[in-house]
Short mmCIF file of C-alpha atoms in Angstrom, two decimals:
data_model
loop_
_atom_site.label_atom_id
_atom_site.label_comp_id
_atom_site.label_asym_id
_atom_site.label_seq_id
_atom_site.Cartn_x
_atom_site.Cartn_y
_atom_site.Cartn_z
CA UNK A 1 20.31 15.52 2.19
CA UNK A 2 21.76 18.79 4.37
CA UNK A 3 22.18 16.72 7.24
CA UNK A 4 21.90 19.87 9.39
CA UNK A 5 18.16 19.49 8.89
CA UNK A 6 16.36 16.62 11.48
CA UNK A 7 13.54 14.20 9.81
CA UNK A 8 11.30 16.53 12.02
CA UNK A 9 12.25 20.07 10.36
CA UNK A 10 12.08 18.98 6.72
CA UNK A 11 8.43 17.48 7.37
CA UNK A 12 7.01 21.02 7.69
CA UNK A 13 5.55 22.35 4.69
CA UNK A 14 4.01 25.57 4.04
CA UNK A 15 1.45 24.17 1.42
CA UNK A 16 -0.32 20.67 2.15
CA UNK A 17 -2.75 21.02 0.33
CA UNK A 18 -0.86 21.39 -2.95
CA UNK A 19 -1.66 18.13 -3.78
CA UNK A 20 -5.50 17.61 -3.38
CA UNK A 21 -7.21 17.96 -6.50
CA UNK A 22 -3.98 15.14 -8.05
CA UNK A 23 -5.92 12.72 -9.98
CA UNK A 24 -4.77 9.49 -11.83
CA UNK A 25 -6.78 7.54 -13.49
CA UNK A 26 -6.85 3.69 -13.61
CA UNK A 27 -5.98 3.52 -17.51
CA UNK A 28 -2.65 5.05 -16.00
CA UNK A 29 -1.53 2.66 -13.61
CA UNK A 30 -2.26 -0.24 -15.59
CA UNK A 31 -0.31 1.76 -18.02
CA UNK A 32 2.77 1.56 -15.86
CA UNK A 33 2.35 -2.21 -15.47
CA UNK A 34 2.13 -2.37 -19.29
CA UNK A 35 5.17 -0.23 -20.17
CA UNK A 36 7.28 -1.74 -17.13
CA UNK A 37 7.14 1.41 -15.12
CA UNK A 38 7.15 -0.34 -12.08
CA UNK A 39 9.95 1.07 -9.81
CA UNK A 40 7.80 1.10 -6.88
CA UNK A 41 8.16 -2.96 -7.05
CA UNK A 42 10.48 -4.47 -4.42
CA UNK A 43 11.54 -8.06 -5.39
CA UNK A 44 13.97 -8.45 -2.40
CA UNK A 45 10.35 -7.67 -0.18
CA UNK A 46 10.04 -4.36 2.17
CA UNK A 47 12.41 -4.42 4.91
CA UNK A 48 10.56 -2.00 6.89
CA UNK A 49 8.20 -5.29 7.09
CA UNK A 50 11.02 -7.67 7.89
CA UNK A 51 11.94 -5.57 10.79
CA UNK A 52 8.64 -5.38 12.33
CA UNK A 53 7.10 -8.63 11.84
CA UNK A 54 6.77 -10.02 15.22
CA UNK A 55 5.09 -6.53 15.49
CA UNK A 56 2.90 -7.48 12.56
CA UNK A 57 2.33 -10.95 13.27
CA UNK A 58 2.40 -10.98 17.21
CA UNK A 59 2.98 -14.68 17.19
CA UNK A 60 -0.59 -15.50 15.56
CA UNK A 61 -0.88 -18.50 13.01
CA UNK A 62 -3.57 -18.85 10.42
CA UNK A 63 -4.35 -14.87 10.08
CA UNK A 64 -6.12 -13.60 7.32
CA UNK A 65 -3.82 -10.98 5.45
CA UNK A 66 -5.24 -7.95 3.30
CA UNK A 67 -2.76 -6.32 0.16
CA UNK A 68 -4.77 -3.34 -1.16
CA UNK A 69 -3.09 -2.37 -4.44
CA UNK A 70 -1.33 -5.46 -4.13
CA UNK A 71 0.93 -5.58 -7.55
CA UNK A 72 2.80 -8.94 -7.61
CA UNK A 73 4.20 -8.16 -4.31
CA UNK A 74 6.29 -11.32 -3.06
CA UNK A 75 5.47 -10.95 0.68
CA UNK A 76 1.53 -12.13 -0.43
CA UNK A 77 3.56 -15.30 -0.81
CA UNK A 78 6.20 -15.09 2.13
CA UNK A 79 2.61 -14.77 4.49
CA UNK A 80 0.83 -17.71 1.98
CA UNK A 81 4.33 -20.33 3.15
CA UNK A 82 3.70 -19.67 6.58
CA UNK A 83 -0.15 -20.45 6.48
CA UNK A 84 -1.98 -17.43 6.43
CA UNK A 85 -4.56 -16.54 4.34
CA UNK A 86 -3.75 -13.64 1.60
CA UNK A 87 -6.39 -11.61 0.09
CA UNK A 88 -5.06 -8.72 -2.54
CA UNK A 89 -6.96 -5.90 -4.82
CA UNK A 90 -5.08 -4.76 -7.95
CA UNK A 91 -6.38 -2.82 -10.69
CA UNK A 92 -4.14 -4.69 -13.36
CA UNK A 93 -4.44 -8.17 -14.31
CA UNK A 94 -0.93 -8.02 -16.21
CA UNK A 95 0.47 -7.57 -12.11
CA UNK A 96 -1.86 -10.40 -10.75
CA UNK A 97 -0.50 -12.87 -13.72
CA UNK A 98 3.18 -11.71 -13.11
CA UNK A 99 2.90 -12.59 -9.53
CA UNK A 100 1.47 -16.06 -10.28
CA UNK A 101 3.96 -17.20 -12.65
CA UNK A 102 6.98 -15.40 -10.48
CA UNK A 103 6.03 -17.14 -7.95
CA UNK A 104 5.57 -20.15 -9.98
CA UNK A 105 2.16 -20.74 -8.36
CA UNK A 106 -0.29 -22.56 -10.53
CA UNK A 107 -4.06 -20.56 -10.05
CA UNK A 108 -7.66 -20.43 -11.72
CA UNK A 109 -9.71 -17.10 -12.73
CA UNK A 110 -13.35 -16.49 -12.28
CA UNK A 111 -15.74 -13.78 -12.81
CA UNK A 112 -16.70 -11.90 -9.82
CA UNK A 113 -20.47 -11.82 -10.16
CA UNK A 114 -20.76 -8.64 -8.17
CA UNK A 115 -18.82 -6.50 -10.19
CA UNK A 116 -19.01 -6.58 -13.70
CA UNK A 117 -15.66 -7.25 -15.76
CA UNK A 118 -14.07 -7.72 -12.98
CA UNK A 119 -12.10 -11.70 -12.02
CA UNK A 120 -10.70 -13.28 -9.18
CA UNK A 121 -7.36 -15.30 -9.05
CA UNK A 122 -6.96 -17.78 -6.99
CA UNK A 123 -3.36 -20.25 -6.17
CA UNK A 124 -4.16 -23.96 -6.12
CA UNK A 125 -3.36 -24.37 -3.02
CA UNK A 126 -6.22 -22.07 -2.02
CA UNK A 127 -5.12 -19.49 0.59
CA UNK A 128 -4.01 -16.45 -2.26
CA UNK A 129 -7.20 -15.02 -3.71
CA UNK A 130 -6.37 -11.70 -5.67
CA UNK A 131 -9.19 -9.84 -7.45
CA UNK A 132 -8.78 -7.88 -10.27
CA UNK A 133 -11.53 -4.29 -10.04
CA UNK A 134 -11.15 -1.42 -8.48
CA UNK A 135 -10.60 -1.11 -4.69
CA UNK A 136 -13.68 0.57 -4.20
CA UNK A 137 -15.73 -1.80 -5.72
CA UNK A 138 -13.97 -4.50 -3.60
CA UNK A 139 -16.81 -4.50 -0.89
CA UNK A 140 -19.33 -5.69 -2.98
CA UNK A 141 -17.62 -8.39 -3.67
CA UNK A 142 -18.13 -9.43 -0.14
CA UNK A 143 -14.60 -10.72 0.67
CA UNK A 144 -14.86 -10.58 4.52
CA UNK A 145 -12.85 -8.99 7.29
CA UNK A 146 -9.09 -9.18 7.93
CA UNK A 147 -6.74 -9.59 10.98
CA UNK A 148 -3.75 -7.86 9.39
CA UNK A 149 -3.66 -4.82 6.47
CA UNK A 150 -0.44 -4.40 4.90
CA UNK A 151 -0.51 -1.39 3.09
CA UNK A 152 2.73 -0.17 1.34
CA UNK A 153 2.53 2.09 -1.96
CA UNK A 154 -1.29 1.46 -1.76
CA UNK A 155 -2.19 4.79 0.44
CA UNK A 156 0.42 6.94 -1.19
CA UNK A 157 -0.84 6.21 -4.35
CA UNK A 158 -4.38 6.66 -4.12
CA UNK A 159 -5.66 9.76 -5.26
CA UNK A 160 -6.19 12.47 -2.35
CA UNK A 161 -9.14 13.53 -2.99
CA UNK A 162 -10.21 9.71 -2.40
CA UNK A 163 -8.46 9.29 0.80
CA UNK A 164 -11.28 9.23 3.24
CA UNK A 165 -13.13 7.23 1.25
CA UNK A 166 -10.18 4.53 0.93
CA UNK A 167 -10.02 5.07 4.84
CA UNK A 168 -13.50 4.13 5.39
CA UNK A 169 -13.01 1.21 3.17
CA UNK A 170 -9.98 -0.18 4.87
CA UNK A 171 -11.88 0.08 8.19
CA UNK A 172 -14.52 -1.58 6.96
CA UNK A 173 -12.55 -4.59 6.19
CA UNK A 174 -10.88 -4.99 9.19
CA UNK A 175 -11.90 -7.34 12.06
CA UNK A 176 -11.86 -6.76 15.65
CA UNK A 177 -8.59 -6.85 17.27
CA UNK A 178 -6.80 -5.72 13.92
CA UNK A 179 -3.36 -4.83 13.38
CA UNK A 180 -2.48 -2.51 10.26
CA UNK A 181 1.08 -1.33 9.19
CA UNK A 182 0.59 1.99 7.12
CA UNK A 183 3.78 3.12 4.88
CA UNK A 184 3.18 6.80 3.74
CA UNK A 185 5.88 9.34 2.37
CA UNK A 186 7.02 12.70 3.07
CA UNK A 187 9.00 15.19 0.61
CA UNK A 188 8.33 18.79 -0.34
CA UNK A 189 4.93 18.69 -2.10
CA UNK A 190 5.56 21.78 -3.96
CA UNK A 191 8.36 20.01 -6.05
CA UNK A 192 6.74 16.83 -6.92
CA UNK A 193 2.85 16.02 -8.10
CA UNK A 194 3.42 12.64 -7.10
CA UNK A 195 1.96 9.66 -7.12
CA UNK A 196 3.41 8.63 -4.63
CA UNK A 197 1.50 11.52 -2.94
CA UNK A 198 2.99 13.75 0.49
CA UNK A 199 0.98 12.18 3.26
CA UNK A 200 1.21 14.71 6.52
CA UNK A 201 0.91 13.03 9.90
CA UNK A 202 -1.69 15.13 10.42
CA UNK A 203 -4.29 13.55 7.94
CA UNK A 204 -3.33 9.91 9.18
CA UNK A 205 -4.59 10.90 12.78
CA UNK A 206 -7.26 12.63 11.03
CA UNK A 207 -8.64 10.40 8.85
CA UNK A 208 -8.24 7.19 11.09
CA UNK A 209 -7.73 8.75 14.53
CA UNK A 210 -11.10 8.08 15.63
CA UNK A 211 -11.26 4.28 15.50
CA UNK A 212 -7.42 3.80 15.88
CA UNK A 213 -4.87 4.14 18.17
CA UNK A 214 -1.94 5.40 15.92
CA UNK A 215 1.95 4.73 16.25
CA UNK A 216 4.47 5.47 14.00
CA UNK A 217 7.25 2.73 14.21
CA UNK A 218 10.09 4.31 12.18
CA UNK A 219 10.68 6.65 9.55
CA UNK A 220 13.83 6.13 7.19
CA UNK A 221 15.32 8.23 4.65
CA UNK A 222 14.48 6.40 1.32
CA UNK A 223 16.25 8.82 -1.59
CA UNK A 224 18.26 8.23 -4.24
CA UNK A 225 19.56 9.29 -7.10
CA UNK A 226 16.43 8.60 -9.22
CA UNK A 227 14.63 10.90 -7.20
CA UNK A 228 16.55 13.99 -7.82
CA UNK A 229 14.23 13.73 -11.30
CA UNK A 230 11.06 14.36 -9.40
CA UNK A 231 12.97 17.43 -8.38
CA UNK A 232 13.01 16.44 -4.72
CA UNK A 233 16.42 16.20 -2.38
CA UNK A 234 15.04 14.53 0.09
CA UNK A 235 12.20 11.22 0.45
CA UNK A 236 11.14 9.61 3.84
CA UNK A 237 9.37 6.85 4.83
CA UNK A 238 7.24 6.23 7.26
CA UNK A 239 5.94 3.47 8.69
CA UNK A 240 2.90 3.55 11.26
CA UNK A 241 0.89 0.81 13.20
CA UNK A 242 -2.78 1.42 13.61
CA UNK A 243 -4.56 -0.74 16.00
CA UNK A 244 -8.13 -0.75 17.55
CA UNK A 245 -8.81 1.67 20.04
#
C-alpha cells in the first residue's frame, strides 16, 4: 500500500454503486464449501474479536449468541465453553458437519418443520443449534431473539441488492439491550466484483442508523499477497459496534 495515502483517502470512491446489481447464488457458495474454496475461514478465530471482547461480552454470562452465515467458525464454540448459548445460519450442510466433527462435538439433525428441506444441528450438550436454509427463511423458523450478533464475512457477502432486507432481518432478531459487532470491507469497487462486497460507511448508517447507535471500533489493513489477484492493492477492515439507540 502507498503509505502516503491515510485509511481515510483511499475509502473514497467515485462509483459505489458499481456493485449493486452483484448476485451469487446459493448453488455457489455451497460450491466453495464443496471445492474447498474457503479462504475466508479463520481457524486461529478473528482477532478483531479477541481484541474487543470485553466490548462484546461486557461481563454478561449465559448470553444468547447469533452467527449469520456461520461456516464452521470456531468462536461458535469458544462462546459455547464459556456458557453461552450459540445459534448459527449456514446455507451448506458440508460447513455445519465440518464444524461438528472439528470441534469434535457429537450432535443430532432434525427437520425444521417450517421450512421445507431445510435441518437443524444441534451439539449434545445442547447450547449450539445451527440450521441449515437460507438466512431469510430463518424467521420462520421462529428461533427467538439474541443478546449478541457476531457478524464477520456474513454482511460482506450477502448480495447488495439484499442488504436491507438482511438488515431488517438482523434487527428483527435482536433483543432489547443488544450488542452487535459488524465486520465490513473497503477496497476500490471498480477493481473487484467481490464477494466479499465494498461496504461504504455510508450505507451502514443508512441502513441501520435509525434503530442503532453506530461506532466503528477499528479498521485494519487486511491485504496480502493473494489479493493482488482480485486486482486490488489495498483491503481494509472494519469493524463497527451497533447498539440500541
Amino acid at each position: 500500500m502507498d503509505d502516503t495515502r491515510t485509511l481515510l483517502d483511499i475509502e473514497k470512491h467515485p462509483n459505489t454503486e458499481v456493485q449493486k446489481n452483484q448476485v451469487r447464488t446459493l448453488e455457489e457458495w455451497q460450491k466453495k464449501w464443496v471445492d474447498r474454496n474457503i479462504t475466508f475461514h479463520q481457524e486461529q478465530g478473528h482477532q478483531l474479536l479477541k481484541k474487543y471482547l470485553d466490548t462484546f461480552l461486557k461481563g454478561e454470562s449465559g448470553l444468547r449468541i447469533f452467527f449469520p452465515l456461520c461456516g464452521k467458525a470456531v468462536e461458535m464454540k469458544w462462546f459455547a465453553d464459556q456458557g453461552h448459548s450459540v445459534v448459527g445460519v449456514e446455507i451448506s450442510e458440508l460447513a455445519i458437519r465440518d464444524f461438528f466433527t472439528e470441534q469434535n462435538l457429537s450432535y443430532s439433525e432434525e427437520p425444521i418443520m417450517e421450512i421445507p428441506g431445510a435441518k437443524v444441528f444441534k451439539s449434545s450438550s445442547g447450547n449450539i443449534s445451527l440450521y441449515c436454509c437460507n438466512i431469510f427463511d430463518l424467521p420462520r423458523a421462529n428461533v427467538g431473539k439474541f443478546d449478541r450478533i457476531w457478524d464477520r464475512a456474513s454482511f460482506v457477502a450477502v448480495n447488495p441488492g439484499d442488504r436491507e432486507r438482511y438488515a431488517d432481518i438482523m434487527m428483527s432478531l435482536a433483543r432489547k439491550g443488544f450488542r452487535y459487532l459488524l465486520s465490513v470491507v473497503s477496497y476500490d469497487p471498480t477493481k473487484h466484483a467481490g464477494p466479499p462486497f465494498y461496504v461504504p460507511e455510508a450505507e451502514v448508517k443508512s441502513l441501520f442508523g435509525s434503530v442503532c447507535n453506530s461506532q466503528c471500533l477499528e479498521k485494519v489493513d487486511i491485504f496480502e499477497e493473494r489479493h493482488k489477484s482480485w486486482g486490488i492493492d489495498y483491503l481494509i477492515e472494519k469493524l463497527y459496534l451497533l447498539t440500541e439507540k
